[in-house]
Amino acid sequence: MLAPNIETRNYEKGETLFLKGDKGGALLIVVSGTVELFVYDENRTRIVLSQVKEGGFFGEVSLFDTVCGRRTRLRRNPPPS
């Protein structure tokens, strides 16, 4: 059952949720705002892989994948306070 394991976290605009190489193991659901999933290439150019909007989720692969930190995640546009 998921309900006993749910916790709410709030992030500021531009705050990094976690970095490449961090241990995963969590499914994250975007309640409000947008989360950008991106990587940097060899020239340090940021490549956006996806934008997860309200109601979307990410991190599910880390529940089953043994390779840590394939992407960097950053909260991009939180809703106005």
PDB file of N, CA and C in Angstrom:
ATOM      1  N   MET A   1       0.842  -1.181   0.000  1.00  0.00           N
ATOM      2  CA  MET A   1       0.000   0.000   0.000  1.00  0.00           C
ATOM      3  C   MET A   1       0.889   1.248   0.000  1.00  0.00           C
ATOM      4  N   LEU A   2       0.553   2.211  -0.819  1.00  0.00           N
ATOM      5  CA  LEU A   2       1.360   3.428  -0.942  1.00  0.00           C
ATOM      6  C   LEU A   2       1.087   4.468   0.135  1.00  0.00           C
ATOM      7  N   ALA A   3      -0.139   4.612   0.540  1.00  0.00           N
ATOM      8  CA  ALA A   3      -0.538   5.711   1.431  1.00  0.00           C
ATOM      9  C   ALA A   3       0.361   5.890   2.653  1.00  0.00           C
ATOM     10  N   PRO A   4       0.728   4.843   3.373  1.00  0.00           N
ATOM     11  CA  PRO A   4       1.577   5.054   4.559  1.00  0.00           C
ATOM     12  C   PRO A   4       2.977   5.571   4.225  1.00  0.00           C
ATOM     13  N   ASN A   5       3.402   5.444   2.968  1.00  0.00           N
ATOM     14  CA  ASN A   5       4.752   5.832   2.579  1.00  0.00           C
ATOM     15  C   ASN A   5       4.820   7.168   1.847  1.00  0.00           C
ATOM     16  N   ILE A   6       3.720   7.876   1.741  1.00  0.00           N
ATOM     17  CA  ILE A   6       3.699   9.148   1.020  1.00  0.00           C
ATOM     18  C   ILE A   6       4.129  10.278   1.941  1.00  0.00           C
ATOM     19  N   GLU A   7       5.020  11.116   1.441  1.00  0.00           N
ATOM     20  CA  GLU A   7       5.400  12.322   2.168  1.00  0.00           C
ATOM     21  C   GLU A   7       5.400  13.490   1.191  1.00  0.00           C
ATOM     22  N   THR A   8       5.062  14.659   1.690  1.00  0.00           N
ATOM     23  CA  THR A   8       5.003  15.856   0.862  1.00  0.00           C
ATOM     24  C   THR A   8       6.262  16.680   1.087  1.00  0.00           C
ATOM     25  N   ARG A   9       6.838  17.160  -0.002  1.00  0.00           N
ATOM     26  CA  ARG A   9       8.005  18.053   0.069  1.00  0.00           C
ATOM     27  C   ARG A   9       7.721  19.264  -0.790  1.00  0.00           C
ATOM     28  N   ASN A  10       8.178  20.411  -0.343  1.00  0.00           N
ATOM     29  CA  ASN A  10       8.036  21.658  -1.095  1.00  0.00           C
ATOM     30  C   ASN A  10       9.409  22.132  -1.529  1.00  0.00           C
ATOM     31  N   TYR A  11       9.488  22.652  -2.757  1.00  0.00           N
ATOM     32  CA  TYR A  11      10.755  23.126  -3.302  1.00  0.00           C
ATOM     33  C   TYR A  11      10.587  24.540  -3.835  1.00  0.00           C
ATOM     34  N   GLU A  12      11.648  25.310  -3.764  1.00  0.00           N
ATOM     35  CA  GLU A  12      11.662  26.666  -4.306  1.00  0.00           C
ATOM     36  C   GLU A  12      11.974  26.626  -5.795  1.00  0.00           C
ATOM     37  N   LYS A  13      11.605  27.673  -6.516  1.00  0.00           N
ATOM     38  CA  LYS A  13      11.909  27.779  -7.933  1.00  0.00           C
ATOM     39  C   LYS A  13      13.420  27.659  -8.143  1.00  0.00           C
ATOM     40  N   GLY A  14      13.811  26.783  -9.061  1.00  0.00           N
ATOM     41  CA  GLY A  14      15.227  26.599  -9.374  1.00  0.00           C
ATOM     42  C   GLY A  14      15.971  25.659  -8.449  1.00  0.00           C
ATOM     43  N   GLU A  15      15.333  25.189  -7.411  1.00  0.00           N
ATOM     44  CA  GLU A  15      16.003  24.296  -6.468  1.00  0.00           C
ATOM     45  C   GLU A  15      16.220  22.924  -7.090  1.00  0.00           C
ATOM     46  N   THR A  16      17.395  22.366  -6.894  1.00  0.00           N
ATOM     47  CA  THR A  16      17.714  21.038  -7.411  1.00  0.00           C
ATOM     48  C   THR A  16      17.100  19.992  -6.497  1.00  0.00           C
ATOM     49  N   LEU A  17      16.390  19.043  -7.086  1.00  0.00           N
ATOM     50  CA  LEU A  17      15.789  17.963  -6.304  1.00  0.00           C
ATOM     51  C   LEU A  17      16.817  16.895  -5.983  1.00  0.00           C
ATOM     52  N   PHE A  18      17.571  16.489  -6.987  1.00  0.00           N
ATOM     53  CA  PHE A  18      18.704  15.588  -6.799  1.00  0.00           C
ATOM     54  C   PHE A  18      19.564  15.617  -8.040  1.00  0.00           C
ATOM     55  N   LEU A  19      20.769  15.096  -7.903  1.00  0.00           N
ATOM     56  CA  LEU A  19      21.764  15.176  -8.965  1.00  0.00           C
ATOM     57  C   LEU A  19      22.092  13.810  -9.527  1.00  0.00           C
ATOM     58  N   LYS A  20      22.670  13.827 -10.705  1.00  0.00           N
ATOM     59  CA  LYS A  20      23.148  12.598 -11.319  1.00  0.00           C
ATOM     60  C   LYS A  20      24.092  11.898 -10.344  1.00  0.00           C
ATOM     61  N   GLY A  21      23.876  10.621 -10.157  1.00  0.00           N
ATOM     62  CA  GLY A  21      24.699   9.842  -9.234  1.00  0.00           C
ATOM     63  C   GLY A  21      24.056   9.640  -7.880  1.00  0.00           C
ATOM     64  N   ASP A  22      23.051  10.457  -7.524  1.00  0.00           N
ATOM     65  CA  ASP A  22      22.349  10.266  -6.261  1.00  0.00           C
ATOM     66  C   ASP A  22      21.544   8.968  -6.319  1.00  0.00           C
ATOM     67  N   LYS A  23      21.422   8.328  -5.191  1.00  0.00           N
ATOM     68  CA  LYS A  23      20.628   7.111  -5.120  1.00  0.00           C
ATOM     69  C   LYS A  23      19.155   7.463  -5.294  1.00  0.00           C
ATOM     70  N   GLY A  24      18.455   6.696  -6.114  1.00  0.00           N
ATOM     71  CA  GLY A  24      17.036   6.923  -6.370  1.00  0.00           C
ATOM     72  C   GLY A  24      16.186   6.153  -5.378  1.00  0.00           C
ATOM     73  N   GLY A  25      15.179   5.474  -5.902  1.00  0.00           N
ATOM     74  CA  GLY A  25      14.334   4.656  -5.044  1.00  0.00           C
ATOM     75  C   GLY A  25      13.043   5.331  -4.639  1.00  0.00           C
ATOM     76  N   ALA A  26      12.634   6.370  -5.390  1.00  0.00           N
ATOM     77  CA  ALA A  26      11.393   7.069  -5.054  1.00  0.00           C
ATOM     78  C   ALA A  26      10.630   7.416  -6.321  1.00  0.00           C
ATOM     79  N   LEU A  27       9.336   7.333  -6.227  1.00  0.00           N
ATOM     80  CA  LEU A  27       8.433   7.800  -7.269  1.00  0.00           C
ATOM     81  C   LEU A  27       7.988   9.192  -6.843  1.00  0.00           C
ATOM     82  N   LEU A  28       8.214  10.195  -7.681  1.00  0.00           N
ATOM     83  CA  LEU A  28       7.841  11.562  -7.346  1.00  0.00           C
ATOM     84  C   LEU A  28       6.655  11.996  -8.192  1.00  0.00           C
ATOM     85  N   ILE A  29       5.667  12.587  -7.558  1.00  0.00           N
ATOM     86  CA  ILE A  29       4.468  13.075  -8.223  1.00  0.00           C
ATOM     87  C   ILE A  29       4.461  14.587  -8.124  1.00  0.00           C
ATOM     88  N   VAL A  30       4.290  15.267  -9.234  1.00  0.00           N
ATOM     89  CA  VAL A  30       4.280  16.721  -9.257  1.00  0.00           C
ATOM     90  C   VAL A  30       2.857  17.193  -8.930  1.00  0.00           C
ATOM     91  N   VAL A  31       2.704  17.803  -7.767  1.00  0.00           N
ATOM     92  CA  VAL A  31       1.393  18.285  -7.336  1.00  0.00           C
ATOM     93  C   VAL A  31       1.106  19.658  -7.935  1.00  0.00           C
ATOM     94  N   SER A  32       2.134  20.495  -8.007  1.00  0.00           N
ATOM     95  CA  SER A  32       1.987  21.807  -8.638  1.00  0.00           C
ATOM     96  C   SER A  32       3.335  22.244  -9.191  1.00  0.00           C
ATOM     97  N   GLY A  33       3.295  23.066 -10.223  1.00  0.00           N
ATOM     98  CA  GLY A  33       4.527  23.515 -10.859  1.00  0.00           C
ATOM     99  C   GLY A  33       4.965  22.557 -11.947  1.00  0.00           C
ATOM    100  N   THR A  34       6.232  22.665 -12.327  1.00  0.00           N
ATOM    101  CA  THR A  34       6.813  21.854 -13.393  1.00  0.00           C
ATOM    102  C   THR A  34       8.205  21.417 -12.970  1.00  0.00           C
ATOM    103  N   VAL A  35       8.573  20.194 -13.305  1.00  0.00           N
ATOM    104  CA  VAL A  35       9.925  19.692 -13.052  1.00  0.00           C
ATOM    105  C   VAL A  35      10.565  19.398 -14.406  1.00  0.00           C
ATOM    106  N   GLU A  36      11.776  19.883 -14.573  1.00  0.00           N
ATOM    107  CA  GLU A  36      12.524  19.667 -15.808  1.00  0.00           C
ATOM    108  C   GLU A  36      13.550  18.569 -15.569  1.00  0.00           C
ATOM    109  N   LEU A  37      13.589  17.589 -16.448  1.00  0.00           N
ATOM    110  CA  LEU A  37      14.591  16.527 -16.386  1.00  0.00           C
ATOM    111  C   LEU A  37      15.619  16.812 -17.456  1.00  0.00           C
ATOM    112  N   PHE A  38      16.884  16.881 -17.079  1.00  0.00           N
ATOM    113  CA  PHE A  38      17.916  17.251 -18.043  1.00  0.00           C
ATOM    114  C   PHE A  38      19.244  16.614 -17.715  1.00  0.00           C
ATOM    115  N   VAL A  39      20.123  16.625 -18.695  1.00  0.00           N
ATOM    116  CA  VAL A  39      21.509  16.185 -18.546  1.00  0.00           C
ATOM    117  C   VAL A  39      22.391  17.252 -19.193  1.00  0.00           C
ATOM    118  N   TYR A  40      23.672  17.202 -18.899  1.00  0.00           N
ATOM    119  CA  TYR A  40      24.651  18.054 -19.572  1.00  0.00           C
ATOM    120  C   TYR A  40      25.481  17.193 -20.509  1.00  0.00           C
ATOM    121  N   ASP A  41      25.737  17.703 -21.707  1.00  0.00           N
ATOM    122  CA  ASP A  41      26.595  16.965 -22.627  1.00  0.00           C
ATOM    123  C   ASP A  41      28.058  17.270 -22.324  1.00  0.00           C
ATOM    124  N   GLU A  42      28.955  16.741 -23.140  1.00  0.00           N
ATOM    125  CA  GLU A  42      30.400  16.909 -22.901  1.00  0.00           C
ATOM    126  C   GLU A  42      30.858  18.357 -22.992  1.00  0.00           C
ATOM    127  N   ASN A  43      30.057  19.233 -23.620  1.00  0.00           N
ATOM    128  CA  ASN A  43      30.385  20.664 -23.714  1.00  0.00           C
ATOM    129  C   ASN A  43      29.692  21.490 -22.635  1.00  0.00           C
ATOM    130  N   ARG A  44      29.078  20.818 -21.674  1.00  0.00           N
ATOM    131  CA  ARG A  44      28.345  21.455 -20.576  1.00  0.00           C
ATOM    132  C   ARG A  44      27.094  22.192 -21.070  1.00  0.00           C
ATOM    133  N   THR A  45      26.561  21.740 -22.200  1.00  0.00           N
ATOM    134  CA  THR A  45      25.305  22.275 -22.705  1.00  0.00           C
ATOM    135  C   THR A  45      24.176  21.475 -22.074  1.00  0.00           C
ATOM    136  N   ARG A  46      23.215  22.177 -21.519  1.00  0.00           N
ATOM    137  CA  ARG A  46      22.084  21.508 -20.874  1.00  0.00           C
ATOM    138  C   ARG A  46      21.116  21.002 -21.937  1.00  0.00           C
ATOM    139  N   ILE A  47      20.782  19.722 -21.850  1.00  0.00           N
ATOM    140  CA  ILE A  47      19.848  19.083 -22.767  1.00  0.00           C
ATOM    141  C   ILE A  47      18.622  18.662 -21.969  1.00  0.00           C
ATOM    142  N   VAL A  48      17.483  19.285 -22.270  1.00  0.00           N
ATOM    143  CA  VAL A  48      16.237  18.975 -21.572  1.00  0.00           C
ATOM    144  C   VAL A  48      15.656  17.699 -22.164  1.00  0.00           C
ATOM    145  N   LEU A  49      15.446  16.712 -21.299  1.00  0.00           N
ATOM    146  CA  LEU A  49      14.902  15.432 -21.727  1.00  0.00           C
ATOM    147  C   LEU A  49      13.380  15.406 -21.627  1.00  0.00           C
ATOM    148  N   SER A  50      12.852  16.108 -20.630  1.00  0.00           N
ATOM    149  CA  SER A  50      11.415  16.086 -20.404  1.00  0.00           C
ATOM    150  C   SER A  50      11.035  17.189 -19.435  1.00  0.00           C
ATOM    151  N   GLN A  51       9.786  17.619 -19.507  1.00  0.00           N
ATOM    152  CA  GLN A  51       9.203  18.503 -18.511  1.00  0.00           C
ATOM    153  C   GLN A  51       7.993  17.792 -17.938  1.00  0.00           C
ATOM    154  N   VAL A  52       7.971  17.633 -16.641  1.00  0.00           N
ATOM    155  CA  VAL A  52       6.876  16.940 -15.975  1.00  0.00           C
ATOM    156  C   VAL A  52       5.995  17.994 -15.326  1.00  0.00           C
ATOM    157  N   LYS A  53       4.739  18.032 -15.732  1.00  0.00           N
ATOM    158  CA  LYS A  53       3.805  19.047 -15.243  1.00  0.00           C
ATOM    159  C   LYS A  53       2.911  18.482 -14.148  1.00  0.00           C
ATOM    160  N   GLU A  54       2.069  19.347 -13.598  1.00  0.00           N
ATOM    161  CA  GLU A  54       1.149  18.952 -12.530  1.00  0.00           C
ATOM    162  C   GLU A  54       0.416  17.668 -12.887  1.00  0.00           C
ATOM    163  N   GLY A  55       0.412  16.742 -11.949  1.00  0.00           N
ATOM    164  CA  GLY A  55      -0.250  15.462 -12.155  1.00  0.00           C
ATOM    165  C   GLY A  55       0.655  14.401 -12.747  1.00  0.00           C
ATOM    166  N   GLY A  56       1.818  14.822 -13.259  1.00  0.00           N
ATOM    167  CA  GLY A  56       2.771  13.876 -13.822  1.00  0.00           C
ATOM    168  C   GLY A  56       3.656  13.274 -12.745  1.00  0.00           C
ATOM    169  N   PHE A  57       4.439  12.306 -13.127  1.00  0.00           N
ATOM    170  CA  PHE A  57       5.335  11.660 -12.174  1.00  0.00           C
ATOM    171  C   PHE A  57       6.630  11.249 -12.859  1.00  0.00           C
ATOM    172  N   PHE A  58       7.646  10.999 -12.059  1.00  0.00           N
ATOM    173  CA  PHE A  58       8.935  10.516 -12.548  1.00  0.00           C
ATOM    174  C   PHE A  58       9.637   9.803 -11.410  1.00  0.00           C
ATOM    175  N   GLY A  59      10.722   9.120 -11.737  1.00  0.00           N
ATOM    176  CA  GLY A  59      11.490   8.389 -10.731  1.00  0.00           C
ATOM    177  C   GLY A  59      11.088   6.937 -10.596  1.00  0.00           C
ATOM    178  N   GLU A  60      10.026   6.540 -11.308  1.00  0.00           N
ATOM    179  CA  GLU A  60       9.545   5.162 -11.181  1.00  0.00           C
ATOM    180  C   GLU A  60      10.585   4.142 -11.604  1.00  0.00           C
ATOM    181  N   VAL A  61      11.423   4.497 -12.570  1.00  0.00           N
ATOM    182  CA  VAL A  61      12.450   3.564 -13.034  1.00  0.00           C
ATOM    183  C   VAL A  61      13.454   3.282 -11.920  1.00  0.00           C
ATOM    184  N   SER A  62      13.719   4.278 -11.068  1.00  0.00           N
ATOM    185  CA  SER A  62      14.692   4.086  -9.990  1.00  0.00           C
ATOM    186  C   SER A  62      14.218   3.072  -8.954  1.00  0.00           C
ATOM    187  N   LEU A  63      12.941   2.758  -8.964  1.00  0.00           N
ATOM    188  CA  LEU A  63      12.437   1.743  -8.040  1.00  0.00           C
ATOM    189  C   LEU A  63      12.901   0.346  -8.442  1.00  0.00           C
ATOM    190  N   PHE A  64      13.225   0.184  -9.729  1.00  0.00           N
ATOM    191  CA  PHE A  64      13.593  -1.125 -10.251  1.00  0.00           C
ATOM    192  C   PHE A  64      14.998  -1.180 -10.833  1.00  0.00           C
ATOM    193  N   ASP A  65      15.556  -0.023 -11.178  1.00  0.00           N
ATOM    194  CA  ASP A  65      16.843   0.066 -11.863  1.00  0.00           C
ATOM    195  C   ASP A  65      17.971   0.099 -10.838  1.00  0.00           C
ATOM    196  N   THR A  66      19.008  -0.682 -11.058  1.00  0.00           N
ATOM    197  CA  THR A  66      20.137  -0.713 -10.126  1.00  0.00           C
ATOM    198  C   THR A  66      21.212   0.303 -10.478  1.00  0.00           C
ATOM    199  N   VAL A  67      21.101   0.996 -11.624  1.00  0.00           N
ATOM    200  CA  VAL A  67      22.075   2.013 -12.017  1.00  0.00           C
ATOM    201  C   VAL A  67      21.606   3.350 -11.466  1.00  0.00           C
ATOM    202  N   CYS A  68      22.442   3.999 -10.650  1.00  0.00           N
ATOM    203  CA  CYS A  68      22.045   5.246 -10.000  1.00  0.00           C
ATOM    204  C   CYS A  68      22.235   6.462 -10.897  1.00  0.00           C
ATOM    205  N   GLY A  69      21.378   7.432 -10.736  1.00  0.00           N
ATOM    206  CA  GLY A  69      21.565   8.773 -11.239  1.00  0.00           C
ATOM    207  C   GLY A  69      21.739   8.942 -12.715  1.00  0.00           C
ATOM    208  N   ARG A  70      20.822   8.500 -13.505  1.00  0.00           N
ATOM    209  CA  ARG A  70      20.954   8.668 -14.940  1.00  0.00           C
ATOM    210  C   ARG A  70      20.620  10.079 -15.398  1.00  0.00           C
ATOM    211  N   ARG A  71      19.862  10.828 -14.606  1.00  0.00           N
ATOM    212  CA  ARG A  71      19.453  12.181 -14.992  1.00  0.00           C
ATOM    213  C   ARG A  71      19.561  13.112 -13.800  1.00  0.00           C
ATOM    214  N   THR A  72      19.572  14.401 -14.095  1.00  0.00           N
ATOM    215  CA  THR A  72      19.498  15.421 -13.058  1.00  0.00           C
ATOM    216  C   THR A  72      18.106  16.031 -13.139  1.00  0.00           C
ATOM    217  N   ARG A  73      17.501  16.308 -11.995  1.00  0.00           N
ATOM    218  CA  ARG A  73      16.164  16.881 -11.984  1.00  0.00           C
ATOM    219  C   ARG A  73      16.196  18.247 -11.319  1.00  0.00           C
ATOM    220  N   LEU A  74      15.425  19.150 -11.848  1.00  0.00           N
ATOM    221  CA  LEU A  74      15.373  20.506 -11.309  1.00  0.00           C
ATOM    222  C   LEU A  74      13.954  21.004 -11.383  1.00  0.00           C
ATOM    223  N   ARG A  75      13.471  21.531 -10.279  1.00  0.00           N
ATOM    224  CA  ARG A  75      12.139  22.122 -10.301  1.00  0.00           C
ATOM    225  C   ARG A  75      12.245  23.432 -11.041  1.00  0.00           C
ATOM    226  N   ARG A  76      11.373  23.660 -11.994  1.00  0.00           N
ATOM    227  CA  ARG A  76      11.528  24.801 -12.873  1.00  0.00           C
ATOM    228  C   ARG A  76      10.566  25.938 -12.586  1.00  0.00           C
ATOM    229  N   ASN A  77       9.284  25.670 -12.565  1.00  0.00           N
ATOM    230  CA  ASN A  77       8.283  26.723 -12.441  1.00  0.00           C
ATOM    231  C   ASN A  77       7.253  26.414 -11.381  1.00  0.00           C
ATOM    232  N   PRO A  78       7.546  26.713 -10.121  1.00  0.00           N
ATOM    233  CA  PRO A  78       6.523  26.486  -9.103  1.00  0.00           C
ATOM    234  C   PRO A  78       5.387  27.497  -9.293  1.00  0.00           C
ATOM    235  N   PRO A  79       4.211  27.168  -8.812  1.00  0.00           N
ATOM    236  CA  PRO A  79       3.100  28.097  -8.944  1.00  0.00           C
ATOM    237  C   PRO A  79       3.319  29.323  -8.053  1.00  0.00           C
ATOM    238  N   PRO A  80       2.648  30.424  -8.320  1.00  0.00           N
ATOM    239  CA  PRO A  80       2.782  31.601  -7.469  1.00  0.00           C
ATOM    240  C   PRO A  80       2.303  31.312  -6.055  1.00  0.00           C
ATOM    241  N   SER A  81       2.922  31.942  -5.085  1.00  0.00           N
ATOM    242  CA  SER A  81       2.534  31.735  -3.685  1.00  0.00           C
ATOM    243  C   SER A  81       1.288  32.510  -3.335  1.00  0.00           C
TER     244      SER A  81
END
